[in-house]
Amino acid sequence: MTRIIAVSGAASGIGAALAEALRSGGDRVIGVDLKNTEVTADLSVPEGREAAVRGVLDAAGGRLDAVVACAGVSAPDPVTIKVNYYGVVGLLEGLRPALAAAPAPRAAVVGSISGTQPLDPAVVAACLEGTEDEAVRLAEEAVARRHGGLLYPSSKSALARWMRAAAVSPEWAGAGIPLNAVAPGVVLTAMTAPLFEDPAMVKVMNEAVPMPLNGHAGPEVIADALRWLVSPGNSHMAGQVIYVDGGAEATLRGPEDY
Ligand code: NAI
């Protein structure tokens, strides 16, 4: 039977590669993005997240087999917290009841190697324990202190921590829904293209994210891993952050931290 899979960020990069791979494998994809997809919605705001959930459910027509949240931004701005944390959590929680009714439901998110790097602990704590208003206020304060660059790693760390807790809860594992993350290193997409224009930036990036195995990845590499996570074959993996990063995480954290 054709599986129906919602993919956010489907207009570009990893989400677009995933949507294409799923479609060529016979699945039906409902893309969610700011433009050029089946469902147009802005995941940075609560109304946009509600519109995304409604739009996916309408398009799905009563059956939703999997959700993959790829949409993300890497700006040194509070919008990064709004999209990468609240946009993902809002979409997944909104679609969870529909997933729970599917015969083999699956869900996955896109983290990042950045989630293991220096971050703003107050912003992460506010995401996990506070309100969105509080998290955004703390993110604005970080920008005012010229620490906006910590917001992307903070968003991805908070997302990984939320995912690991949610994945083993009654709502996800208890409802038979495997929930996991793929955490890429550097992927060649629109998000990183500007960085490659500046050789000094490439040097900084390669030092921050060393990728001894095959270097920078194409988006289809990450899409392949996501595809398996949401396939019927993944019946027992829950709460895992899978680093598809050319060896960056093992290089940076070393052999003891696994
Ligand atoms: P991309 O820029 O090619 O695609 C991101 C997509 O998200 C775009 O289509 C964009 O329109 C959409 N999006 C952004 N804000 C949105 C909003 N408010 N509402 C709805 N859609 C929105 O970037 P890429 O590289 O494909 O990124 C996908 C995911 O992978 C992101 O979560 C990113 O953080 C993550 N990632 C990317 C890495 C890279 O090196 N490119 C490395 C690690 C993680």
Tab-separated table of C-alpha atoms and ligand atoms in Angstrom:
chain	number	residue	atom	x	y	z
A	1	MET	CA	0.000	0.000	0.000
A	2	THR	CA	1.214	3.544	-0.779
A	3	ARG	CA	2.537	5.226	2.347
A	4	ILE	CA	1.674	8.877	2.983
A	5	ILE	CA	4.566	10.852	4.429
A	6	ALA	CA	4.700	14.511	5.503
A	7	VAL	CA	8.075	16.211	5.004
A	8	SER	CA	8.719	19.745	6.247
A	9	GLY	CA	11.374	21.788	4.469
A	10	ALA	CA	10.518	19.839	1.307
A	11	ALA	CA	11.239	22.783	-1.025
A	12	SER	CA	15.018	22.681	-0.618
A	13	GLY	CA	18.105	20.732	0.405
A	14	ILE	CA	17.683	17.654	2.590
A	15	GLY	CA	13.859	17.841	2.643
A	16	ALA	CA	13.705	18.123	-1.168
A	17	ALA	CA	16.117	15.190	-1.606
A	18	LEU	CA	14.052	13.117	0.817
A	19	ALA	CA	10.753	14.003	-0.883
A	20	GLU	CA	12.203	13.002	-4.252
A	21	ALA	CA	13.602	9.704	-2.940
A	22	LEU	CA	10.335	8.806	-1.206
A	23	ARG	CA	8.281	9.642	-4.299
A	24	SER	CA	10.531	7.596	-6.554
A	25	GLY	CA	10.107	4.700	-4.122
A	26	GLY	CA	6.318	4.877	-4.519
A	27	ASP	CA	5.343	6.854	-1.412
A	28	ARG	CA	3.031	9.865	-1.486
A	29	VAL	CA	4.710	12.943	-0.015
A	30	ILE	CA	2.964	15.954	1.491
A	31	GLY	CA	5.574	18.690	1.543
A	32	VAL	CA	5.363	21.577	4.014
A	33	ASP	CA	7.388	24.737	3.416
A	34	LEU	CA	7.181	28.497	3.014
A	35	LYS	CA	6.542	28.022	-0.728
A	36	ASN	CA	6.672	25.521	-3.622
A	37	THR	CA	5.124	22.614	-1.701
A	38	GLU	CA	1.691	21.023	-1.163
A	39	VAL	CA	1.193	22.809	2.167
A	40	THR	CA	2.365	26.409	2.515
A	41	ALA	CA	2.964	27.351	6.147
A	42	ASP	CA	5.350	29.364	8.279
A	43	LEU	CA	6.589	27.078	11.050
A	44	SER	CA	8.168	29.971	12.964
A	45	VAL	CA	4.816	31.060	14.423
A	46	PRO	CA	2.054	29.167	16.308
A	47	GLU	CA	-0.629	30.002	13.686
A	48	GLY	CA	1.653	28.722	10.935
A	49	ARG	CA	2.263	25.470	12.796
A	50	GLU	CA	-1.507	25.001	13.249
A	51	ALA	CA	-2.028	25.717	9.536
A	52	ALA	CA	0.672	23.167	8.692
A	53	VAL	CA	-0.983	20.481	10.806
A	54	ARG	CA	-4.432	21.232	9.323
A	55	GLY	CA	-3.014	21.326	5.793
A	56	VAL	CA	-1.235	17.984	6.159
A	57	LEU	CA	-4.289	16.300	7.673
A	58	ASP	CA	-6.533	17.654	4.897
A	59	ALA	CA	-4.120	16.541	2.175
A	60	ALA	CA	-3.579	13.157	3.807
A	61	GLY	CA	-7.305	12.401	3.746
A	62	GLY	CA	-7.353	10.456	7.009
A	63	ARG	CA	-4.176	8.397	6.765
A	64	LEU	CA	-0.670	9.523	7.707
A	65	ASP	CA	2.151	6.966	7.873
A	66	ALA	CA	5.188	9.095	8.719
A	67	VAL	CA	6.419	12.608	9.439
A	68	VAL	CA	9.935	13.927	8.847
A	69	ALA	CA	10.746	17.423	10.101
A	70	CYS	CA	13.567	18.841	7.981
A	71	ALA	CA	12.677	22.557	7.895
A	72	GLY	CA	15.309	24.630	9.630
A	73	VAL	CA	17.311	27.847	9.570
A	74	SER	CA	20.783	28.710	10.849
A	75	ALA	CA	20.527	32.467	11.363
A	76	PRO	CA	22.067	34.072	14.487
A	77	ASP	CA	18.555	35.231	15.352
A	78	PRO	CA	15.671	34.054	17.597
A	79	VAL	CA	13.861	32.773	14.475
A	80	THR	CA	16.263	29.823	14.633
A	81	ILE	CA	14.755	28.775	17.972
A	82	LYS	CA	11.227	29.351	16.658
A	83	VAL	CA	11.685	27.187	13.544
A	84	ASN	CA	14.238	24.561	14.618
A	85	TYR	CA	12.756	23.802	18.035
A	86	TYR	CA	9.159	25.028	18.282
A	87	GLY	CA	8.423	24.488	14.578
A	88	VAL	CA	9.535	20.864	14.778
A	89	VAL	CA	7.935	20.050	18.142
A	90	GLY	CA	4.665	21.781	17.161
A	91	LEU	CA	4.418	19.906	13.868
A	92	LEU	CA	5.224	16.526	15.412
A	93	GLU	CA	2.893	16.934	18.376
A	94	GLY	CA	0.100	18.194	16.115
A	95	LEU	CA	0.413	15.234	13.750
A	96	ARG	CA	1.054	12.576	16.409
A	97	PRO	CA	-2.589	11.537	16.891
A	98	ALA	CA	-2.976	10.911	13.139
A	99	LEU	CA	0.288	8.946	13.092
A	100	ALA	CA	-0.831	6.832	16.044
A	101	ALA	CA	-3.736	5.552	13.955
A	102	ALA	CA	-1.476	4.274	11.139
A	103	PRO	CA	-0.471	0.599	10.884
A	104	ALA	CA	3.304	1.267	10.980
A	105	PRO	CA	3.801	4.911	11.976
A	106	ARG	CA	7.263	6.525	11.994
A	107	ALA	CA	8.726	9.948	12.758
A	108	ALA	CA	12.141	11.557	12.404
A	109	VAL	CA	13.734	14.957	12.887
A	110	VAL	CA	16.957	16.548	11.643
A	111	GLY	CA	19.397	17.484	14.379
A	112	SER	CA	23.007	18.539	13.793
A	113	ILE	CA	26.552	17.934	14.942
A	114	SER	CA	26.180	21.544	16.170
A	115	GLY	CA	23.928	20.237	18.939
A	116	THR	CA	27.093	18.845	20.609
A	117	GLN	CA	28.937	22.177	20.400
A	118	PRO	CA	28.999	25.314	22.626
A	119	LEU	CA	25.495	26.641	23.249
A	120	ASP	CA	23.388	28.902	25.461
A	121	PRO	CA	22.219	26.702	28.398
A	122	ALA	CA	19.500	29.180	29.458
A	123	VAL	CA	17.906	29.090	26.006
A	124	VAL	CA	18.037	25.282	25.933
A	125	ALA	CA	16.479	25.074	29.421
A	126	ALA	CA	13.724	27.517	28.436
A	127	CYS	CA	12.896	25.431	25.357
A	128	LEU	CA	12.611	22.262	27.412
A	129	GLU	CA	11.018	23.622	30.594
A	130	GLY	CA	9.685	27.111	29.899
A	131	THR	CA	7.474	28.889	27.417
A	132	GLU	CA	8.227	29.910	23.838
A	133	ASP	CA	8.003	33.593	24.863
A	134	GLU	CA	10.659	33.022	27.519
A	135	ALA	CA	12.935	31.102	25.140
A	136	VAL	CA	12.604	33.856	22.521
A	137	ARG	CA	13.295	36.582	25.107
A	138	LEU	CA	16.476	34.766	26.207
A	139	ALA	CA	17.435	34.305	22.548
A	140	GLU	CA	17.017	38.069	22.004
A	141	GLU	CA	19.269	38.672	25.001
A	142	ALA	CA	21.882	36.317	23.530
A	143	VAL	CA	21.804	38.316	20.272
A	144	ALA	CA	22.188	41.581	22.240
A	145	ARG	CA	25.306	40.081	23.900
A	146	ARG	CA	26.613	39.192	20.399
A	147	HIS	CA	26.086	35.490	21.136
A	148	GLY	CA	23.533	34.917	18.362
A	149	GLY	CA	25.809	32.226	16.920
A	150	LEU	CA	24.960	30.046	19.942
A	151	LEU	CA	21.284	29.915	18.967
A	152	TYR	CA	21.642	27.318	16.196
A	153	PRO	CA	23.517	24.790	18.393
A	154	SER	CA	21.075	25.595	21.214
A	155	SER	CA	18.085	24.858	18.970
A	156	LYS	CA	19.544	21.526	17.843
A	157	SER	CA	20.593	20.461	21.352
A	158	ALA	CA	17.137	21.282	22.735
A	159	LEU	CA	15.539	19.377	19.864
A	160	ALA	CA	17.697	16.286	20.456
A	161	ARG	CA	16.906	16.343	24.186
A	162	TRP	CA	13.177	16.779	23.561
A	163	MET	CA	13.267	13.976	21.012
A	164	ARG	CA	15.066	11.551	23.351
A	165	ALA	CA	12.566	12.164	26.155
A	166	ALA	CA	9.490	12.091	23.921
A	167	ALA	CA	10.633	9.013	21.981
A	168	VAL	CA	10.367	6.693	24.984
A	169	SER	CA	7.148	8.208	26.382
A	170	PRO	CA	3.675	6.612	26.222
A	171	GLU	CA	2.748	9.063	23.438
A	172	TRP	CA	5.483	7.845	21.071
A	173	ALA	CA	7.099	4.487	21.934
A	174	GLY	CA	3.982	3.541	23.894
A	175	ALA	CA	1.847	4.285	20.834
A	176	GLY	CA	4.148	2.247	18.585
A	177	ILE	CA	5.767	5.256	16.874
A	178	PRO	CA	9.570	5.117	16.500
A	179	LEU	CA	10.918	8.692	16.827
A	180	ASN	CA	14.594	9.386	16.052
A	181	ALA	CA	16.962	11.996	14.632
A	182	VAL	CA	19.635	12.177	11.986
A	183	ALA	CA	22.389	14.643	12.900
A	184	PRO	CA	24.409	15.690	9.842
A	185	GLY	CA	27.849	17.276	9.692
A	186	VAL	CA	28.260	19.734	6.825
A	187	VAL	CA	25.811	19.144	3.968
A	188	LEU	CA	25.981	20.890	0.598
A	189	THR	CA	22.662	22.759	0.470
A	190	ALA	CA	21.365	26.327	0.219
A	191	MET	CA	21.975	26.636	3.977
A	192	THR	CA	25.741	26.183	3.683
A	193	ALA	CA	26.306	27.577	0.154
A	194	PRO	CA	27.179	31.097	1.382
A	195	LEU	CA	29.852	29.660	3.709
A	196	PHE	CA	31.645	28.045	0.759
A	197	GLU	CA	32.072	31.451	-0.913
A	198	ASP	CA	34.638	32.458	1.715
A	199	PRO	CA	37.816	30.297	1.978
A	200	ALA	CA	38.465	31.579	5.524
A	201	MET	CA	34.979	30.408	6.531
A	202	VAL	CA	35.568	26.987	4.924
A	203	LYS	CA	38.718	26.610	7.043
A	204	VAL	CA	36.820	27.523	10.246
A	205	MET	CA	33.987	25.139	9.285
A	206	ASN	CA	36.370	22.246	8.570
A	207	GLU	CA	38.068	22.747	11.925
A	208	ALA	CA	34.730	22.898	13.767
A	209	VAL	CA	33.302	19.910	11.868
A	210	PRO	CA	36.120	17.592	10.740
A	211	MET	CA	34.764	14.937	8.332
A	212	PRO	CA	37.499	12.320	7.738
A	213	LEU	CA	35.089	9.937	5.976
A	214	ASN	CA	34.358	11.262	2.469
A	215	GLY	CA	34.129	14.956	3.474
A	216	HIS	CA	31.067	17.160	3.021
A	217	ALA	CA	27.905	15.233	2.153
A	218	GLY	CA	25.249	15.786	-0.471
A	219	PRO	CA	21.644	16.125	0.793
A	220	GLU	CA	20.738	12.696	-0.633
A	221	VAL	CA	23.107	11.088	1.909
A	222	ILE	CA	21.098	12.463	4.827
A	223	ALA	CA	17.842	11.707	3.003
A	224	ASP	CA	18.851	8.027	2.733
A	225	ALA	CA	19.292	7.729	6.506
A	226	LEU	CA	15.981	9.517	7.173
A	227	ARG	CA	14.280	7.226	4.692
A	228	TRP	CA	15.340	4.168	6.614
A	229	LEU	CA	14.319	5.686	9.962
A	230	VAL	CA	10.749	6.156	8.684
A	231	SER	CA	10.578	2.871	6.789
A	232	PRO	CA	8.561	-0.104	8.082
A	233	GLY	CA	11.941	-1.861	8.595
A	234	ASN	CA	12.690	0.382	11.574
A	235	SER	CA	10.584	-1.301	14.217
A	236	HIS	CA	12.838	-0.992	17.300
A	237	MET	CA	15.003	2.131	17.155
A	238	ALA	CA	13.772	4.911	19.438
A	239	GLY	CA	15.294	8.110	20.790
A	240	GLN	CA	18.546	7.813	18.827
A	241	VAL	CA	20.560	10.651	17.335
A	242	ILE	CA	22.265	9.086	14.308
A	243	TYR	CA	25.321	11.096	13.305
A	244	VAL	CA	25.649	10.974	9.523
A	245	ASP	CA	28.608	13.305	9.608
A	246	GLY	CA	31.676	11.778	7.959
A	247	GLY	CA	33.036	10.878	11.392
A	248	ALA	CA	32.832	14.379	12.895
A	249	GLU	CA	31.102	13.362	16.134
A	250	ALA	CA	33.491	10.455	16.799
A	251	THR	CA	36.460	12.711	16.003
A	252	LEU	CA	35.310	15.537	18.253
A	253	ARG	CA	33.948	13.577	21.216
A	254	GLY	CA	36.399	10.691	21.084
A	255	PRO	CA	35.920	6.982	21.721
A	256	GLU	CA	34.626	7.177	25.330
A	257	ASP	CA	31.562	9.310	24.657
A	258	TYR	CA	28.990	7.223	22.803
B	1	NAI	P1	17.812	24.384	3.173
B	1	NAI	O1	17.930	25.837	3.460
B	1	NAI	O2	18.234	23.880	1.839
B	1	NAI	O3	16.319	23.889	3.439
B	1	NAI	C1	15.596	24.292	4.574
B	1	NAI	C2	14.134	24.391	4.201
B	1	NAI	O4	13.416	24.781	5.372
B	1	NAI	C3	13.873	25.465	3.115
B	1	NAI	O5	13.102	24.956	2.063
B	1	NAI	C4	13.137	26.554	3.891
B	1	NAI	O6	12.209	27.290	3.121
B	1	NAI	C5	12.446	25.735	4.987
B	1	NAI	N1	12.059	26.618	6.077
B	1	NAI	C6	12.843	27.536	6.701
B	1	NAI	N2	12.107	28.264	7.565
B	1	NAI	C7	10.845	27.798	7.492
B	1	NAI	C8	9.635	28.174	8.131
B	1	NAI	N3	9.576	29.194	8.994
B	1	NAI	N4	8.518	27.485	7.827
B	1	NAI	C9	8.555	26.470	6.914
B	1	NAI	N5	9.670	26.084	6.267
B	1	NAI	C10	10.795	26.742	6.559
B	1	NAI	O7	18.656	23.693	4.318
B	1	NAI	P2	19.059	22.161	4.582
B	1	NAI	O8	20.528	22.142	4.670
B	1	NAI	O9	18.364	21.247	3.681
B	1	NAI	O10	18.509	21.989	6.067
B	1	NAI	C11	17.557	21.004	6.422
B	1	NAI	C12	17.761	20.660	7.883
B	1	NAI	O11	19.064	20.092	8.050
B	1	NAI	C13	17.700	21.859	8.814
B	1	NAI	O12	16.992	21.491	9.986
B	1	NAI	C14	19.160	22.116	9.137
B	1	NAI	O13	19.327	22.744	10.378
B	1	NAI	C15	19.699	20.717	9.135
B	1	NAI	N6	21.134	20.613	8.977
B	1	NAI	C16	21.751	21.087	7.840
B	1	NAI	C17	23.127	20.999	7.725
B	1	NAI	C18	23.850	21.512	6.535
B	1	NAI	O14	25.103	21.512	6.563
B	1	NAI	N7	23.191	21.932	5.469
B	1	NAI	C19	23.938	20.398	8.783
B	1	NAI	C20	23.196	19.928	9.915
B	1	NAI	C21	21.840	20.038	9.991
